[in-house]
CSV table of C-alpha atoms in Angstrom, one decimal:
chain,number,residue,atom,x,y,z
A,5,MET,CA,90.4,-27.6,-4.8
A,6,ILE,CA,91.8,-30.4,-2.8
A,7,PRO,CA,95.0,-32.4,-2.9
A,8,LEU,CA,94.8,-36.4,-4.8
A,9,LEU,CA,98.1,-37.3,-3.6
A,10,SER,CA,99.2,-38.3,-0.6
A,11,ILE,CA,101.2,-35.1,0.8
A,12,VAL,CA,101.7,-32.1,-0.7
A,13,PRO,CA,104.2,-29.4,0.5
A,14,ILE,CA,103.0,-25.9,1.4
A,15,ARG,CA,105.8,-23.1,0.8
A,16,LYS,CA,106.3,-20.0,1.9
A,17,GLU,CA,107.2,-18.8,-1.5
A,18,PRO,CA,106.3,-19.7,-5.0
A,19,SER,CA,108.9,-21.5,-5.9
A,20,GLU,CA,110.4,-25.3,-5.6
A,21,THR,CA,113.6,-23.9,-3.6
A,22,SER,CA,111.6,-21.9,-1.0
A,23,GLU,CA,111.0,-23.3,2.5
A,24,MET,CA,108.1,-26.0,3.3
A,25,VAL,CA,106.1,-24.4,5.9
A,26,SER,CA,103.0,-26.9,6.1
A,27,GLN,CA,101.7,-29.9,4.0
A,28,LEU,CA,98.3,-30.9,2.7
A,29,LEU,CA,97.1,-34.0,3.5
A,30,PHE,CA,95.2,-36.6,0.6
A,31,GLY,CA,91.5,-34.5,0.1
A,32,GLU,CA,92.2,-31.9,2.2
A,33,GLU,CA,89.8,-28.6,0.8
A,34,VAL,CA,91.5,-25.5,0.3
A,35,GLU,CA,90.3,-22.3,-1.0
A,36,ALA,CA,92.6,-20.6,-3.9
A,37,LEU,CA,93.4,-17.4,-3.2
A,38,GLU,CA,96.1,-15.9,-5.9
A,39,VAL,CA,97.8,-17.8,-9.1
A,40,SER,CA,101.4,-16.7,-9.8
A,41,GLY,CA,102.8,-18.7,-12.9
A,42,SER,CA,102.2,-22.7,-11.9
A,43,TRP,CA,101.4,-22.0,-8.3
A,44,THR,CA,98.3,-21.3,-6.6
A,45,LYS,CA,98.4,-19.0,-2.8
A,46,VAL,CA,96.1,-21.4,-1.0
A,47,LYS,CA,94.1,-20.8,2.5
A,48,VAL,CA,93.4,-24.5,4.0
A,49,LYS,CA,90.0,-24.7,5.4
A,50,HIS,CA,90.0,-26.8,8.4
A,51,ASP,CA,93.0,-24.2,10.1
A,52,GLY,CA,93.2,-21.3,7.8
A,53,TYR,CA,96.8,-21.9,7.2
A,54,ILE,CA,98.2,-19.9,4.0
A,55,GLY,CA,100.8,-20.6,1.8
A,56,TRP,CA,101.9,-21.6,-1.8
A,57,VAL,CA,101.2,-25.0,-3.4
A,58,ASP,CA,102.4,-26.4,-7.0
A,59,THR,CA,99.2,-26.1,-9.1
A,60,ILE,CA,99.7,-29.3,-10.9
A,61,MET,CA,99.5,-31.1,-7.3
A,62,LEU,CA,95.7,-29.7,-6.6
A,63,SER,CA,92.6,-31.2,-8.4
A,64,ASP,CA,89.2,-29.0,-8.8
A,65,GLU,CA,87.3,-31.6,-7.6
A,66,ASN,CA,84.8,-31.6,-4.4
A,67,VAL,CA,84.9,-33.6,-1.8
A,68,LYS,CA,82.3,-35.2,0.9
A,69,THR,CA,83.0,-34.2,4.5
A,70,SER,CA,82.9,-37.2,7.1
A,71,HIS,CA,84.7,-38.3,9.9
A,72,ASN,CA,86.4,-41.3,8.6
A,73,ILE,CA,90.2,-40.9,9.6
A,74,VAL,CA,93.2,-43.1,9.3
A,75,THR,CA,94.2,-44.1,12.7
A,76,SER,CA,96.8,-46.4,11.4
A,77,VAL,CA,100.2,-45.1,10.5
A,78,THR,CA,99.4,-45.4,6.9
A,79,ALA,CA,96.7,-47.0,4.8
A,80,ASP,CA,96.8,-48.2,0.9
A,81,ILE,CA,94.2,-46.5,-1.5
A,82,LYS,CA,93.4,-47.8,-4.8
A,83,SER,CA,92.4,-46.1,-7.8
A,84,ASP,CA,92.5,-46.1,-11.8
A,85,GLY,CA,96.3,-44.8,-11.3
A,86,GLY,CA,97.4,-47.4,-8.8
A,87,VAL,CA,97.7,-47.9,-5.4
A,88,PHE,CA,99.4,-45.5,-3.2
A,89,PRO,CA,99.4,-44.9,0.9
A,90,VAL,CA,98.0,-42.2,2.7
A,91,VAL,CA,99.0,-41.5,6.2
A,92,MET,CA,97.5,-41.3,9.7
A,93,GLY,CA,95.0,-38.3,10.0
A,94,THR,CA,93.7,-38.3,6.6
A,95,PHE,CA,90.3,-37.8,6.7
A,96,LEU,CA,88.2,-39.9,3.7
A,97,PRO,CA,85.0,-39.1,2.4
A,98,PRO,CA,82.1,-41.7,3.4
A,99,VAL,CA,83.0,-45.2,3.0
A,100,GLU,CA,81.1,-47.7,2.2
A,101,ASN,CA,82.5,-51.6,1.6
A,102,GLY,CA,85.9,-50.3,1.4
A,103,ARG,CA,85.2,-48.1,-1.5
A,104,PHE,CA,84.3,-44.1,-1.7
A,105,VAL,CA,83.8,-41.3,-4.4
A,106,ILE,CA,85.4,-38.3,-5.3
A,107,GLY,CA,84.2,-36.4,-8.4
A,108,ALA,CA,83.9,-39.1,-11.3
A,109,SER,CA,86.4,-41.2,-9.7
A,110,GLU,CA,85.8,-44.2,-7.5
A,111,TYR,CA,88.7,-45.4,-4.7
A,112,GLU,CA,88.9,-48.6,-2.6
A,113,LEU,CA,90.8,-48.6,0.8
A,114,ILE,CA,92.5,-52.2,0.6
A,115,ASN,CA,94.9,-51.8,3.7
A,116,GLY,CA,94.9,-50.1,6.7
A,117,VAL,CA,92.3,-48.8,9.9
A,118,ILE,CA,90.3,-45.8,9.9
A,119,SER,CA,87.6,-44.7,12.5
A,120,SER,CA,84.3,-43.0,11.6
A,121,HIS,CA,84.2,-41.7,15.3
A,122,ALA,CA,86.1,-38.9,17.3
A,123,MET,CA,88.0,-40.7,19.6
A,124,ASP,CA,88.4,-39.5,23.5
A,125,ALA,CA,92.0,-38.6,24.7
A,126,ASP,CA,92.9,-41.9,26.0
A,127,THR,CA,92.4,-43.9,22.7
A,128,ALA,CA,93.8,-40.6,20.5
A,129,MET,CA,97.0,-41.0,22.8
A,130,SER,CA,97.2,-44.9,22.3
A,131,THR,CA,96.7,-44.1,18.3
A,132,LEU,CA,99.5,-41.3,18.4
A,133,MET,CA,101.8,-43.9,20.3
A,134,GLN,CA,102.3,-45.5,16.8
A,135,LEU,CA,104.2,-42.2,15.5
A,136,ARG,CA,107.0,-42.7,18.1
A,137,ASN,CA,110.3,-42.5,16.6
A,138,ALA,CA,108.7,-40.6,13.7
A,139,PRO,CA,111.5,-38.1,12.3
A,140,TYR,CA,111.0,-34.2,12.9
A,141,LEU,CA,110.5,-32.5,9.8
A,142,TRP,CA,109.9,-28.6,9.7
A,143,GLY,CA,106.5,-28.5,8.5
A,144,GLY,CA,105.9,-32.3,8.4
A,145,ARG,CA,102.3,-33.7,9.5
A,146,SER,CA,103.1,-37.5,8.8
A,147,SER,CA,104.9,-40.3,10.1
A,148,LEU,CA,107.3,-39.5,7.6
A,149,GLY,CA,108.3,-36.5,9.2
A,150,ILE,CA,106.4,-34.3,11.3
A,151,ASP,CA,107.0,-31.1,13.5
A,152,CYS,CA,106.0,-30.5,17.4
A,153,SER,CA,102.6,-28.5,16.2
A,154,GLY,CA,101.7,-30.9,13.7
A,155,PHE,CA,101.8,-33.5,16.1
A,156,ALA,CA,99.9,-31.6,18.8
A,157,GLN,CA,97.5,-30.7,15.8
A,158,LEU,CA,97.2,-34.4,14.7
A,159,PHE,CA,96.2,-35.6,18.2
A,160,TYR,CA,93.4,-32.9,18.0
A,161,ARG,CA,91.8,-33.8,14.7
A,162,LEU,CA,92.2,-37.8,16.0
A,163,MET,CA,89.4,-36.3,18.4
A,164,GLY,CA,87.5,-34.2,15.9
A,165,LYS,CA,88.7,-31.0,17.0
A,166,MET,CA,90.5,-28.8,14.4
A,167,ILE,CA,93.3,-26.4,16.1
A,168,PRO,CA,95.8,-23.9,14.3
A,169,ARG,CA,98.6,-25.0,12.6
A,170,ASP,CA,101.6,-23.4,14.7
A,171,ALA,CA,102.2,-23.2,18.5
A,172,TYR,CA,102.3,-19.7,19.1
A,173,LEU,CA,98.4,-19.9,18.0
A,174,GLN,CA,97.7,-22.9,19.5
A,175,ILE,CA,98.8,-21.3,23.1
A,176,GLU,CA,95.9,-18.8,22.7
A,177,LEU,CA,92.8,-21.7,23.1
A,178,GLY,CA,91.9,-23.2,26.1
A,179,ASP,CA,92.8,-22.6,30.1
A,180,ASP,CA,96.2,-22.8,32.1
A,181,VAL,CA,96.3,-25.6,34.0
A,182,PHE,CA,99.2,-26.8,36.6
A,183,LEU,CA,101.5,-29.0,35.6
A,184,SER,CA,100.7,-30.8,38.8
A,185,ASP,CA,97.1,-31.0,37.7
A,186,ALA,CA,97.8,-32.1,33.7
A,187,GLN,CA,96.0,-34.8,31.7
A,188,VAL,CA,96.0,-36.8,29.0
A,189,GLY,CA,95.8,-34.2,26.1
A,190,ASP,CA,96.8,-31.1,27.9
A,191,LEU,CA,99.1,-29.1,25.6
A,192,ALA,CA,102.3,-28.1,26.8
A,193,PHE,CA,104.3,-24.6,25.5
A,194,PHE,CA,107.8,-24.1,26.0
A,195,GLU,CA,109.5,-20.4,25.6
A,196,LYS,CA,112.6,-19.2,24.3
A,197,GLU,CA,113.7,-15.5,24.8
A,198,GLY,CA,109.9,-15.0,25.6
A,199,ARG,CA,108.4,-16.4,22.4
A,200,VAL,CA,106.6,-19.8,22.2
A,201,CYS,CA,109.2,-22.2,20.2
A,202,HIS,CA,107.7,-26.0,21.3
A,203,VAL,CA,104.6,-27.7,22.0
A,204,GLY,CA,104.2,-31.3,23.3
A,205,VAL,CA,100.8,-33.3,24.2
A,206,MET,CA,100.7,-34.3,28.0
A,207,ILE,CA,100.6,-38.0,28.7
A,208,ASP,CA,100.2,-37.3,32.9
A,209,SER,CA,101.6,-34.9,34.8
A,210,ASN,CA,104.9,-36.0,34.6
A,211,ASN,CA,105.6,-37.4,31.2
A,212,ILE,CA,105.0,-35.6,27.7
A,213,ILE,CA,105.5,-37.4,23.9
A,214,HIS,CA,106.7,-34.4,21.3
A,215,SER,CA,108.6,-34.0,18.2
A,216,SER,CA,111.8,-33.0,18.9
A,217,GLY,CA,114.6,-34.8,16.8
A,218,GLN,CA,112.1,-37.3,16.7
A,219,VAL,CA,108.8,-38.4,18.3
A,220,ARG,CA,109.6,-39.0,21.9
A,221,ILE,CA,108.5,-39.4,25.4
A,222,ASP,CA,110.3,-37.4,28.0
A,223,ILE,CA,110.0,-36.4,31.6
A,224,ILE,CA,108.6,-33.0,32.1
A,225,ASP,CA,108.8,-31.0,35.6
A,226,ALA,CA,108.5,-27.1,36.6
A,227,ASN,CA,111.7,-26.2,34.8
A,228,GLY,CA,110.9,-28.1,31.4
A,229,ILE,CA,111.6,-30.8,29.6
A,230,TYR,CA,114.1,-33.1,31.1
A,231,VAL,CA,116.4,-35.4,28.6
A,232,LYS,CA,117.2,-38.3,30.8
A,233,SER,CA,119.7,-40.0,28.2
A,234,ARG,CA,121.4,-36.4,28.1
A,235,ASN,CA,121.3,-35.5,31.5
A,236,LYS,CA,120.0,-32.0,30.4
A,237,TYR,CA,117.0,-30.0,29.8
A,238,SER,CA,115.8,-29.3,25.9
A,239,HIS,CA,113.2,-26.9,26.4
A,240,LYS,CA,111.8,-24.2,28.8
A,241,LEU,CA,108.2,-24.4,30.4
A,242,LEU,CA,105.7,-22.0,29.4
A,243,SER,CA,102.7,-22.9,30.4
A,244,VAL,CA,100.0,-26.0,30.4
A,245,LYS,CA,96.6,-25.4,28.3
A,246,ARG,CA,93.5,-27.5,28.7
A,247,LEU,CA,91.7,-27.3,25.2
């Protein structure tokens, strides 16, 4: 099953009033685990995330996998139903002359930029800079609203690497590095009362880009993230990992 809509909410419980815990992007495959009324409990194939999706937002179509990934903030796709946007990080099936097929339906990419190759860390960082000032949204995965771990996941997605959805799982990956040795693309994790509460992507050993209120660039040192405009630290550093 896949969504054929730009962005679809994944909820904690099978209800429109339940907390949105993540999102599906156009064409992302899920496995149906359970049905409750008009809701389907799904497991996202690329990261194993589990939650509830309104069944009407899912299609039984299959999609061919490829690394045609949207690298502009949005891209416009035309189908029989009209034109709609998809967002950075969306994977598309094989595209030929701007067109691709899902099931019996043909789609046309009419605006936006896609890449057919996994990026290196510098290129992925340059691409992610387009999301600077995008608003923070709990459970969000797009320029319309993105959370901290969704932002980290998107960075690695651009490089062709699939990592878990949540920061407490992301921290289990890779190797610890000293902050002074941090390189572009390393992940910095932060804690509150001994628990992982935040993650950001290192630009270099002194600067970090992360989603906190909005996607922003801040100074980082051994104490954590220092917000210059507020003259205070916002997050306490836990560790830096190289994946």
